[in-house]
Each structure stands twice: as C-alpha cells, then as structure tokens.
PDB file of C-alpha atoms in Angstrom:
ATOM      1  CA  UNK A1233     253.259-160.115 139.638  1.00  0.00           C
ATOM      2  CA  UNK A1234     253.292-162.478 142.594  1.00  0.00           C
ATOM      3  CA  UNK A1235     250.773-165.320 142.794  1.00  0.00           C
ATOM      4  CA  UNK A1236     249.219-164.097 146.048  1.00  0.00           C
ATOM      5  CA  UNK A1237     248.731-160.600 144.622  1.00  0.00           C
ATOM      6  CA  UNK A1238     247.000-162.113 141.604  1.00  0.00           C
ATOM      7  CA  UNK A1239     244.704-164.264 143.748  1.00  0.00           C
ATOM      8  CA  UNK A1240     243.731-161.270 145.883  1.00  0.00           C
ATOM      9  CA  UNK A1241     242.557-159.442 142.753  1.00  0.00           C
ATOM     10  CA  UNK A1242     239.999-162.152 141.945  1.00  0.00           C
ATOM     11  CA  UNK A1243     236.343-161.997 142.935  1.00  0.00           C
ATOM     12  CA  UNK A1244     234.803-164.314 145.521  1.00  0.00           C
ATOM     13  CA  UNK A1245     235.591-167.987 145.108  1.00  0.00           C
ATOM     14  CA  UNK A1246     232.965-170.148 143.405  1.00  0.00           C
ATOM     15  CA  UNK A1247     231.742-172.534 146.108  1.00  0.00           C
ATOM     16  CA  UNK A1248     229.164-174.443 144.083  1.00  0.00           C
ATOM     17  CA  UNK A1249     230.160-174.932 140.402  1.00  0.00           C
ATOM     18  CA  UNK A1250     226.763-176.374 139.476  1.00  0.00           C
ATOM     19  CA  UNK A1251     224.909-173.390 140.930  1.00  0.00           C
ATOM     20  CA  UNK A1252     227.314-170.962 139.260  1.00  0.00           C
ATOM     21  CA  UNK A1253     226.907-172.701 135.893  1.00  0.00           C
ATOM     22  CA  UNK A1254     223.120-172.694 136.220  1.00  0.00           C
ATOM     23  CA  UNK A1255     223.122-168.965 137.011  1.00  0.00           C
ATOM     24  CA  UNK A1256     225.325-168.164 134.013  1.00  0.00           C
ATOM     25  CA  UNK A1257     223.297-170.178 131.531  1.00  0.00           C
ATOM     26  CA  UNK A1258     219.987-168.910 132.935  1.00  0.00           C
ATOM     27  CA  UNK A1259     220.889-165.300 132.180  1.00  0.00           C
ATOM     28  CA  UNK A1260     219.280-163.863 129.033  1.00  0.00           C
ATOM     29  CA  UNK A1261     221.519-163.702 125.988  1.00  0.00           C
ATOM     30  CA  UNK A1262     222.103-159.991 125.293  1.00  0.00           C
ATOM     31  CA  UNK A1263     222.280-160.285 121.508  1.00  0.00           C
ATOM     32  CA  UNK A1264     221.389-162.645 118.700  1.00  0.00           C
ATOM     33  CA  UNK A1265     224.550-162.101 116.664  1.00  0.00           C
ATOM     34  CA  UNK A1266     227.990-163.589 117.124  1.00  0.00           C
ATOM     35  CA  UNK A1267     229.235-160.613 119.094  1.00  0.00           C
ATOM     36  CA  UNK A1268     230.186-158.063 116.450  1.00  0.00           C
ATOM     37  CA  UNK A1269     229.758-154.378 117.252  1.00  0.00           C
ATOM     38  CA  UNK A1270     228.590-153.580 113.713  1.00  0.00           C
ATOM     39  CA  UNK A1271     229.592-156.024 110.948  1.00  0.00           C
ATOM     40  CA  UNK A1272     228.331-153.651 108.220  1.00  0.00           C
ATOM     41  CA  UNK A1273     230.334-150.561 109.176  1.00  0.00           C
ATOM     42  CA  UNK A1274     233.708-149.878 107.593  1.00  0.00           C
ATOM     43  CA  UNK A1275     234.690-147.538 110.432  1.00  0.00           C
ATOM     44  CA  UNK A1276     233.853-147.454 114.139  1.00  0.00           C
ATOM     45  CA  UNK A1277     234.409-144.771 116.766  1.00  0.00           C
ATOM     46  CA  UNK A1278     235.252-146.336 120.126  1.00  0.00           C
ATOM     47  CA  UNK A1279     235.627-144.634 123.498  1.00  0.00           C
ATOM     48  CA  UNK A1280     237.544-146.249 126.346  1.00  0.00           C
ATOM     49  CA  UNK A1281     237.674-144.846 129.874  1.00  0.00           C
ATOM     50  CA  UNK A1282     238.703-142.237 130.775  1.00  0.00           C
ATOM     51  CA  UNK A1283     237.518-140.510 127.571  1.00  0.00           C
ATOM     52  CA  UNK A1284     240.062-141.999 125.178  1.00  0.00           C
ATOM     53  CA  UNK A1285     238.757-141.971 121.608  1.00  0.00           C
ATOM     54  CA  UNK A1286     239.868-144.329 118.845  1.00  0.00           C
ATOM     55  CA  UNK A1287     238.817-144.753 115.222  1.00  0.00           C
ATOM     56  CA  UNK A1288     238.854-148.383 114.124  1.00  0.00           C
ATOM     57  CA  UNK A1289     238.771-149.427 110.469  1.00  0.00           C
ATOM     58  CA  UNK A1290     237.377-152.863 109.652  1.00  0.00           C
ATOM     59  CA  UNK A1291     236.351-154.894 106.597  1.00  0.00           C
ATOM     60  CA  UNK A1292     232.753-156.143 106.237  1.00  0.00           C
ATOM     61  CA  UNK A1293     233.697-157.389 102.763  1.00  0.00           C
ATOM     62  CA  UNK A1294     236.474-159.572 104.119  1.00  0.00           C
ATOM     63  CA  UNK A1295     234.201-160.860 106.882  1.00  0.00           C
ATOM     64  CA  UNK A1296     231.647-162.024 104.288  1.00  0.00           C
ATOM     65  CA  UNK A1297     234.258-163.588 102.024  1.00  0.00           C
ATOM     66  CA  UNK A1298     234.978-167.293 101.698  1.00  0.00           C
ATOM     67  CA  UNK A1299     238.628-166.962 102.636  1.00  0.00           C
ATOM     68  CA  UNK A1300     240.153-170.271 103.688  1.00  0.00           C
ATOM     69  CA  UNK A1301     241.269-170.178 107.298  1.00  0.00           C
ATOM     70  CA  UNK A1302     238.439-167.987 108.552  1.00  0.00           C
ATOM     71  CA  UNK A1303     237.507-164.305 108.529  1.00  0.00           C
ATOM     72  CA  UNK A1304     236.330-163.646 112.087  1.00  0.00           C
ATOM     73  CA  UNK A1305     239.227-161.282 112.717  1.00  0.00           C
ATOM     74  CA  UNK A1306     238.087-158.896 109.968  1.00  0.00           C
ATOM     75  CA  UNK A1307     235.784-156.838 112.228  1.00  0.00           C
ATOM     76  CA  UNK A1308     235.753-155.567 115.793  1.00  0.00           C
ATOM     77  CA  UNK A1309     234.043-157.741 118.400  1.00  0.00           C
ATOM     78  CA  UNK A1310     232.180-156.415 121.434  1.00  0.00           C
ATOM     79  CA  UNK A1311     234.557-158.080 123.861  1.00  0.00           C
ATOM     80  CA  UNK A1312     237.655-156.303 122.525  1.00  0.00           C
ATOM     81  CA  UNK A1313     236.919-152.791 123.890  1.00  0.00           C
ATOM     82  CA  UNK A1314     236.031-154.364 127.235  1.00  0.00           C
ATOM     83  CA  UNK A1315     239.278-156.284 127.326  1.00  0.00           C
ATOM     84  CA  UNK A1316     241.275-153.228 126.251  1.00  0.00           C
ATOM     85  CA  UNK A1317     239.608-151.109 128.942  1.00  0.00           C
ATOM     86  CA  UNK A1318     240.408-153.660 131.643  1.00  0.00           C
ATOM     87  CA  UNK A1319     243.987-154.290 130.605  1.00  0.00           C
ATOM     88  CA  UNK A1320     244.791-150.572 130.340  1.00  0.00           C
ATOM     89  CA  UNK A1321     242.961-149.565 133.527  1.00  0.00           C
ATOM     90  CA  UNK A1322     244.968-148.303 136.530  1.00  0.00           C
ATOM     91  CA  UNK A1323     243.697-151.239 138.596  1.00  0.00           C
ATOM     92  CA  UNK A1324     244.828-153.946 136.183  1.00  0.00           C
ATOM     93  CA  UNK A1325     247.242-156.214 138.090  1.00  0.00           C
ATOM     94  CA  UNK A1326     249.058-157.435 134.984  1.00  0.00           C
ATOM     95  CA  UNK A1327     250.717-154.195 133.858  1.00  0.00           C
ATOM     96  CA  UNK A1328     252.836-151.553 135.613  1.00  0.00           C
ATOM     97  CA  UNK A1329     251.344-148.121 136.379  1.00  0.00           C
ATOM     98  CA  UNK A1330     251.153-145.660 133.504  1.00  0.00           C
ATOM     99  CA  UNK A1331     253.794-142.891 133.445  1.00  0.00           C
ATOM    100  CA  UNK A1332     252.470-139.734 135.096  1.00  0.00           C
ATOM    101  CA  UNK A1333     254.724-137.032 133.707  1.00  0.00           C
ATOM    102  CA  UNK A1334     257.379-136.099 131.214  1.00  0.00           C
ATOM    103  CA  UNK A1335     260.110-137.176 133.621  1.00  0.00           C
ATOM    104  CA  UNK A1336     258.570-140.587 134.222  1.00  0.00           C
ATOM    105  CA  UNK A1337     260.530-143.501 132.852  1.00  0.00           C
ATOM    106  CA  UNK A1338     258.661-145.864 130.577  1.00  0.00           C
ATOM    107  CA  UNK A1339     258.161-149.485 131.506  1.00  0.00           C
ATOM    108  CA  UNK A1340     260.223-152.174 129.824  1.00  0.00           C
ATOM    109  CA  UNK A1341     257.341-154.662 130.035  1.00  0.00           C
ATOM    110  CA  UNK A1342     256.916-156.725 126.860  1.00  0.00           C
ATOM    111  CA  UNK A1343     253.443-158.017 125.945  1.00  0.00           C
ATOM    112  CA  UNK A1344     252.439-160.530 123.268  1.00  0.00           C
ATOM    113  CA  UNK A1345     248.823-160.674 122.069  1.00  0.00           C
ATOM    114  CA  UNK A1346     247.600-163.769 120.238  1.00  0.00           C
ATOM    115  CA  UNK A1347     244.759-163.509 117.717  1.00  0.00           C
ATOM    116  CA  UNK A1348     244.526-159.716 117.802  1.00  0.00           C
ATOM    117  CA  UNK A1349     242.249-159.284 114.757  1.00  0.00           C
ATOM    118  CA  UNK A1350     242.197-156.065 112.754  1.00  0.00           C
ATOM    119  CA  UNK A1351     241.601-153.453 115.447  1.00  0.00           C
ATOM    120  CA  UNK A1352     244.938-153.174 117.321  1.00  0.00           C
ATOM    121  CA  UNK A1353     242.754-151.627 120.043  1.00  0.00           C
ATOM    122  CA  UNK A1354     244.312-153.380 123.025  1.00  0.00           C
ATOM    123  CA  UNK A1355     247.803-152.472 121.887  1.00  0.00           C
ATOM    124  CA  UNK A1356     246.758-148.861 121.338  1.00  0.00           C
ATOM    125  CA  UNK A1357     245.190-148.687 124.796  1.00  0.00           C
ATOM    126  CA  UNK A1358     248.075-150.353 126.627  1.00  0.00           C
ATOM    127  CA  UNK A1359     250.938-148.816 124.647  1.00  0.00           C
ATOM    128  CA  UNK A1360     251.682-145.989 127.127  1.00  0.00           C
ATOM    129  CA  UNK A1361     252.087-148.525 129.952  1.00  0.00           C
ATOM    130  CA  UNK A1362     254.497-150.950 128.314  1.00  0.00           C
ATOM    131  CA  UNK A1363     257.799-150.864 126.518  1.00  0.00           C
ATOM    132  CA  UNK A1364     256.766-153.245 123.751  1.00  0.00           C
ATOM    133  CA  UNK A1365     253.370-154.583 122.648  1.00  0.00           C
ATOM    134  CA  UNK A1366     253.413-157.186 119.870  1.00  0.00           C
ATOM    135  CA  UNK A1367     250.125-157.826 118.066  1.00  0.00           C
ATOM    136  CA  UNK A1368     249.955-161.181 116.276  1.00  0.00           C
ATOM    137  CA  UNK A1369     247.468-162.944 114.032  1.00  0.00           C
ATOM    138  CA  UNK A1370     247.266-164.471 110.579  1.00  0.00           C
ATOM    139  CA  UNK A1371     248.800-162.314 107.821  1.00  0.00           C
ATOM    140  CA  UNK A1372     245.431-161.350 106.298  1.00  0.00           C
ATOM    141  CA  UNK A1373     244.762-158.801 109.075  1.00  0.00           C
ATOM    142  CA  UNK A1374     248.150-157.075 108.751  1.00  0.00           C
ATOM    143  CA  UNK A1375     247.060-154.243 106.433  1.00  0.00           C
ATOM    144  CA  UNK A1376     244.126-153.164 108.604  1.00  0.00           C
ATOM    145  CA  UNK A1377     246.125-153.514 111.815  1.00  0.00           C
ATOM    146  CA  UNK A1378     248.730-151.140 110.437  1.00  0.00           C
ATOM    147  CA  UNK A1379     246.040-148.765 109.205  1.00  0.00           C
ATOM    148  CA  UNK A1380     244.522-148.631 112.681  1.00  0.00           C
ATOM    149  CA  UNK A1381     247.910-148.096 114.299  1.00  0.00           C
ATOM    150  CA  UNK A1382     248.593-145.220 111.903  1.00  0.00           C
ATOM    151  CA  UNK A1383     245.106-143.715 112.253  1.00  0.00           C
ATOM    152  CA  UNK A1384     245.325-143.641 116.040  1.00  0.00           C
ATOM    153  CA  UNK A1385     248.944-142.615 116.385  1.00  0.00           C
ATOM    154  CA  UNK A1386     247.792-139.212 117.578  1.00  0.00           C
ATOM    155  CA  UNK A1387     245.005-140.529 119.779  1.00  0.00           C
ATOM    156  CA  UNK A1388     244.231-137.834 122.313  1.00  0.00           C
ATOM    157  CA  UNK A1389     243.097-137.695 125.902  1.00  0.00           C
ATOM    158  CA  UNK A1390     241.497-134.740 127.727  1.00  0.00           C
ATOM    159  CA  UNK A1391     244.008-132.398 129.311  1.00  0.00           C
ATOM    160  CA  UNK A1392     243.406-131.058 132.832  1.00  0.00           C
ATOM    161  CA  UNK A1393     241.887-127.590 132.650  1.00  0.00           C
ATOM    162  CA  UNK A1394     244.203-124.707 133.529  1.00  0.00           C
ATOM    163  CA  UNK A1395     242.577-121.756 135.259  1.00  0.00           C
ATOM    164  CA  UNK A1396     242.914-118.264 133.857  1.00  0.00           C
ATOM    165  CA  UNK A1397     243.221-115.048 135.817  1.00  0.00           C
ATOM    166  CA  UNK A1398     239.471-114.913 136.472  1.00  0.00           C
ATOM    167  CA  UNK A1399     239.149-118.551 137.452  1.00  0.00           C
ATOM    168  CA  UNK A1400     237.876-119.755 134.087  1.00  0.00           C
ATOM    169  CA  UNK A1401     239.567-122.416 132.027  1.00  0.00           C
ATOM    170  CA  UNK A1402     241.786-120.903 129.352  1.00  0.00           C
ATOM    171  CA  UNK A1403     240.939-121.596 125.713  1.00  0.00           C
ATOM    172  CA  UNK A1404     244.132-123.560 125.151  1.00  0.00           C
ATOM    173  CA  UNK A1405     243.321-125.873 128.062  1.00  0.00           C
ATOM    174  CA  UNK A1406     240.160-127.013 126.309  1.00  0.00           C
ATOM    175  CA  UNK A1407     242.183-128.624 123.533  1.00  0.00           C
ATOM    176  CA  UNK A1408     242.925-132.327 124.035  1.00  0.00           C
ATOM    177  CA  UNK A1409     246.511-133.195 124.866  1.00  0.00           C
ATOM    178  CA  UNK A1410     248.404-135.904 122.991  1.00  0.00           C
ATOM    179  CA  UNK A1411     248.413-139.305 124.625  1.00  0.00           C
ATOM    180  CA  UNK A1412     251.826-140.646 125.655  1.00  0.00           C
ATOM    181  CA  UNK A1413     253.752-141.996 122.692  1.00  0.00           C
ATOM    182  CA  UNK A1414     257.164-143.441 121.990  1.00  0.00           C
ATOM    183  CA  UNK A1415     256.296-147.028 122.898  1.00  0.00           C
ATOM    184  CA  UNK A1416     256.652-149.895 120.441  1.00  0.00           C
ATOM    185  CA  UNK A1417     253.305-151.291 119.293  1.00  0.00           C
ATOM    186  CA  UNK A1418     253.568-153.332 116.121  1.00  0.00           C
ATOM    187  CA  UNK A1419     252.216-156.347 114.259  1.00  0.00           C
ATOM    188  CA  UNK A1420     253.932-159.650 113.529  1.00  0.00           C
ATOM    189  CA  UNK A1421     252.245-162.492 111.595  1.00  0.00           C
ATOM    190  CA  UNK A1422     251.842-165.651 113.666  1.00  0.00           C
ATOM    191  CA  UNK A1423     249.810-168.655 112.561  1.00  0.00           C
ATOM    192  CA  UNK A1424     249.357-171.069 115.467  1.00  0.00           C
ATOM    193  CA  UNK A1425     249.350-174.094 113.177  1.00  0.00           C
ATOM    194  CA  UNK A1426     252.187-173.125 110.838  1.00  0.00           C
ATOM    195  CA  UNK A1427     254.595-170.756 112.585  1.00  0.00           C
ATOM    196  CA  UNK A1428     257.138-171.249 115.337  1.00  0.00           C
ATOM    197  CA  UNK A1429     257.274-168.950 118.349  1.00  0.00           C
ATOM    198  CA  UNK A1430     260.771-167.450 118.516  1.00  0.00           C
ATOM    199  CA  UNK A1431     262.455-164.438 120.162  1.00  0.00           C
ATOM    200  CA  UNK A1432     262.365-162.753 116.744  1.00  0.00           C
ATOM    201  CA  UNK A1433     258.760-161.757 117.528  1.00  0.00           C
ATOM    202  CA  UNK A1434     260.119-159.016 119.795  1.00  0.00           C
ATOM    203  CA  UNK A1435     262.057-157.347 116.941  1.00  0.00           C
ATOM    204  CA  UNK A1436     264.822-156.670 119.429  1.00  0.00           C
ATOM    205  CA  UNK A1437     268.282-158.015 120.186  1.00  0.00           C
ATOM    206  CA  UNK A1438     267.934-156.976 123.835  1.00  0.00           C
ATOM    207  CA  UNK A1439     264.359-158.141 124.530  1.00  0.00           C
ATOM    208  CA  UNK A1440     264.139-161.876 123.899  1.00  0.00           C
ATOM    209  CA  UNK A1441     260.983-162.877 125.784  1.00  0.00           C
ATOM    210  CA  UNK A1442     257.648-161.589 127.071  1.00  0.00           C
ATOM    211  CA  UNK A1443     256.398-160.616 130.509  1.00  0.00           C
ATOM    212  CA  UNK A1444     252.765-161.163 129.580  1.00  0.00           C
ATOM    213  CA  UNK A1445     250.930-163.170 126.907  1.00  0.00           C
ATOM    214  CA  UNK A1446     247.275-162.244 126.339  1.00  0.00           C
ATOM    215  CA  UNK A1447     244.459-163.586 124.192  1.00  0.00           C
ATOM    216  CA  UNK A1448     240.882-162.368 123.990  1.00  0.00           C
ATOM    217  CA  UNK A1449     237.984-164.413 122.625  1.00  0.00           C
ATOM    218  CA  UNK A1450     240.061-165.393 119.620  1.00  0.00           C
ATOM    219  CA  UNK A1451     239.001-168.976 118.938  1.00  0.00           C
ATOM    220  CA  UNK A1452     235.774-170.388 117.490  1.00  0.00           C
ATOM    221  CA  UNK A1453     237.055-173.590 115.908  1.00  0.00           C
ATOM    222  CA  UNK A1454     237.603-176.559 118.217  1.00  0.00           C
ATOM    223  CA  UNK A1455     240.433-177.761 116.006  1.00  0.00           C
ATOM    224  CA  UNK A1456     242.434-174.652 116.955  1.00  0.00           C
ATOM    225  CA  UNK A1457     242.262-175.183 120.716  1.00  0.00           C
ATOM    226  CA  UNK A1458     245.368-177.352 120.845  1.00  0.00           C
ATOM    227  CA  UNK A1459     247.442-175.065 118.550  1.00  0.00           C
ATOM    228  CA  UNK A1460     246.430-172.034 120.644  1.00  0.00           C
ATOM    229  CA  UNK A1461     247.400-173.751 123.888  1.00  0.00           C
ATOM    230  CA  UNK A1462     250.722-174.897 122.454  1.00  0.00           C
ATOM    231  CA  UNK A1463     251.488-171.442 121.059  1.00  0.00           C
ATOM    232  CA  UNK A1464     250.723-169.920 124.469  1.00  0.00           C
ATOM    233  CA  UNK A1465     253.035-172.403 126.183  1.00  0.00           C
ATOM    234  CA  UNK A1466     255.817-171.791 123.675  1.00  0.00           C
ATOM    235  CA  UNK A1467     255.498-168.026 124.113  1.00  0.00           C
ATOM    236  CA  UNK A1468     255.715-168.286 127.890  1.00  0.00           C
ATOM    237  CA  UNK A1469     258.690-170.651 127.679  1.00  0.00           C
ATOM    238  CA  UNK A1470     260.705-167.950 125.925  1.00  0.00           C
ATOM    239  CA  UNK A1471     261.171-166.343 129.356  1.00  0.00           C
ATOM    240  CA  UNK A1472     262.678-169.525 130.798  1.00  0.00           C
ATOM    241  CA  UNK A1473     265.229-169.589 127.983  1.00  0.00           C
ATOM    242  CA  UNK A1474     265.955-165.861 128.204  1.00  0.00           C
ATOM    243  CA  UNK A1475     269.148-165.559 130.233  1.00  0.00           C
ATOM    244  CA  UNK A1476     269.196-161.791 129.804  1.00  0.00           C
ATOM    245  CA  UNK A1477     265.720-161.128 131.225  1.00  0.00           C
ATOM    246  CA  UNK A1478     265.889-158.268 133.728  1.00  0.00           C
ATOM    247  CA  UNK A1479     262.716-159.341 135.507  1.00  0.00           C
ATOM    248  CA  UNK A1480     262.834-162.247 137.902  1.00  0.00           C
ATOM    249  CA  UNK A1481     259.138-162.909 137.357  1.00  0.00           C
ATOM    250  CA  UNK A1482     257.994-165.691 135.019  1.00  0.00           C
ATOM    251  CA  UNK A1483     255.881-164.899 131.984  1.00  0.00           C
ATOM    252  CA  UNK A1484     252.174-164.548 132.831  1.00  0.00           C
ATOM    253  CA  UNK A1485     249.331-165.788 130.624  1.00  0.00           C
ATOM    254  CA  UNK A1486     245.906-164.119 130.627  1.00  0.00           C
ATOM    255  CA  UNK A1487     243.040-165.309 128.428  1.00  0.00           C
ATOM    256  CA  UNK A1488     239.704-163.519 128.347  1.00  0.00           C
ATOM    257  CA  UNK A1489     236.448-165.063 127.116  1.00  0.00           C
ATOM    258  CA  UNK A1490     233.356-163.297 125.846  1.00  0.00           C
ATOM    259  CA  UNK A1491     231.593-163.785 129.175  1.00  0.00           C
ATOM    260  CA  UNK A1492     233.542-160.855 130.654  1.00  0.00           C
ATOM    261  CA  UNK A1493     231.419-158.094 132.144  1.00  0.00           C
ATOM    262  CA  UNK A1494     232.071-154.519 131.010  1.00  0.00           C
ATOM    263  CA  UNK A1495     231.622-151.130 132.572  1.00  0.00           C
ATOM    264  CA  UNK A1496     232.182-147.694 131.102  1.00  0.00           C
ATOM    265  CA  UNK A1497     232.945-148.682 127.505  1.00  0.00           C
ATOM    266  CA  UNK A1498     230.895-147.228 124.695  1.00  0.00           C
ATOM    267  CA  UNK A1499     230.696-146.756 120.969  1.00  0.00           C
ATOM    268  CA  UNK A1500     230.533-143.101 120.015  1.00  0.00           C
ATOM    269  CA  UNK A1501     227.679-142.018 117.789  1.00  0.00           C
TER     270      UNK A1501
END
C-alpha cells in the first residue's frame, strides 16, 4: 500500500510523548501473568469476528520444560487472537479484500510471519485473503503448528440464511458453510540466529519474495532483538532482489506489541 494511505489509517498523532507514556504506564495492568490465555489447557476454542471458530492445540508440558532456546511459543498468548482479528479484518490496510464469491480470483499476496508459535491462528485467519502465508519459528513448534493447520482445515463460518416459502430460514441454511480454502498456509523452520532468509521460504519457483512481513509479540529476550531486526530486514530485501515480482510495491513490515487494544475477540466456553 502507499505511504499516505498507511498514514491515514493511523490514529491521532502523539503530540506529547511524555504525557502519552505517563498515561500508558498509569493504566492498571489487566493480568498478573505473562499474557497466556490458559497455560494449563491442552486445547483452546477461539472465536474471531465475525463468528469464525478455531480449535487451537497447545502444550503446557513443553511450556514448563527446560528446553534450551526457550518455550514461550508452546502456548497461545492473548495478543495473538487480537492480532489475527485485526490482520484479517476487512478494514486492515495491509491485505487485499477477501474474495466475495466463487468467481472471485484469489490474491497473490505473499505473507511471512516471524515467531508464529504453535497456534497458526493468524495464518488460518488470513489464509482466504492471501495467496501464500508462511508461518516461521524454531523447529520445536512445527508439530503443533501442523496439527492446528490440519484441525482447522475445515474451519467454518456462518452462512447467510436462505428464506423458505413461508419466509422462514430453511433447515439447510442453518448449517455453517465452509470457509474459503485453496490458499497456501504452511510452516517453515526459521531460527533468527542460525538460519539464512532465502527465497526458498516461499516453496515456490514463481514467488521469490514477500509483500508483507509480520511479527506479533514474539520476543522476550533482549539478546534476540538484533537477530529479529536483521531477519526482518533480510526478509524485506528479498523483494528488492526479486526481478519477477508482479507488484511494484516494496515489502511492508508490521510488528505488533502486546499493548494492542482488542475488540470483539473471545475465547469460547
């Protein structure tokens, strides 16, 4: 998207940074934990607007383990459904509109997510709006990511009610309709400290770069700040080297921190 369009989507400009900082840090902390939804549950039911239900499998055992390299990606964090809801919303400026019918052509937008954790939730939510969504993280989350992709392959959304002869909704219209499918959402291991960012992440000979690189609240170790920044830069630079890119737009980078404010996202049950 163009820079001016992006700037217009922002809220009011912060005029006094000190006052803004004071207001943020004066607000009560909503929870005493690190931000997990439920670190003891092996399975979570998550609802994203408008009424899209997902079942997310996670690993409390892995979270509590002493695995070298960290375990924070083993469970779902509160910020992830909020981020997924924003990125997949019709008003999100970073992605093209969702297809509206069977005849609609799918987008060829390619998205790379850094530090996705086990849930695959953002990829599942955004899949119908993009041509390719690549989830990346350390290899230890791969099994649960794939399990969540498989478990939600038939994620369903409410179908519009069809009226019968007497004006009442027919029984068949009350059944949920399948969400759009046929878009590539998959996992690739990517360690910011050990791995190199290459076009091979796309798993495609035609698509050699990304339109959007996203990361959501995925860093808690100061030592990883520099590797994350460098990985983000390297991922965005793939577009500059991609002579076959059909889009004239440069790669965009969007990072979301836990301070994001959410509306309309809930845990079922």
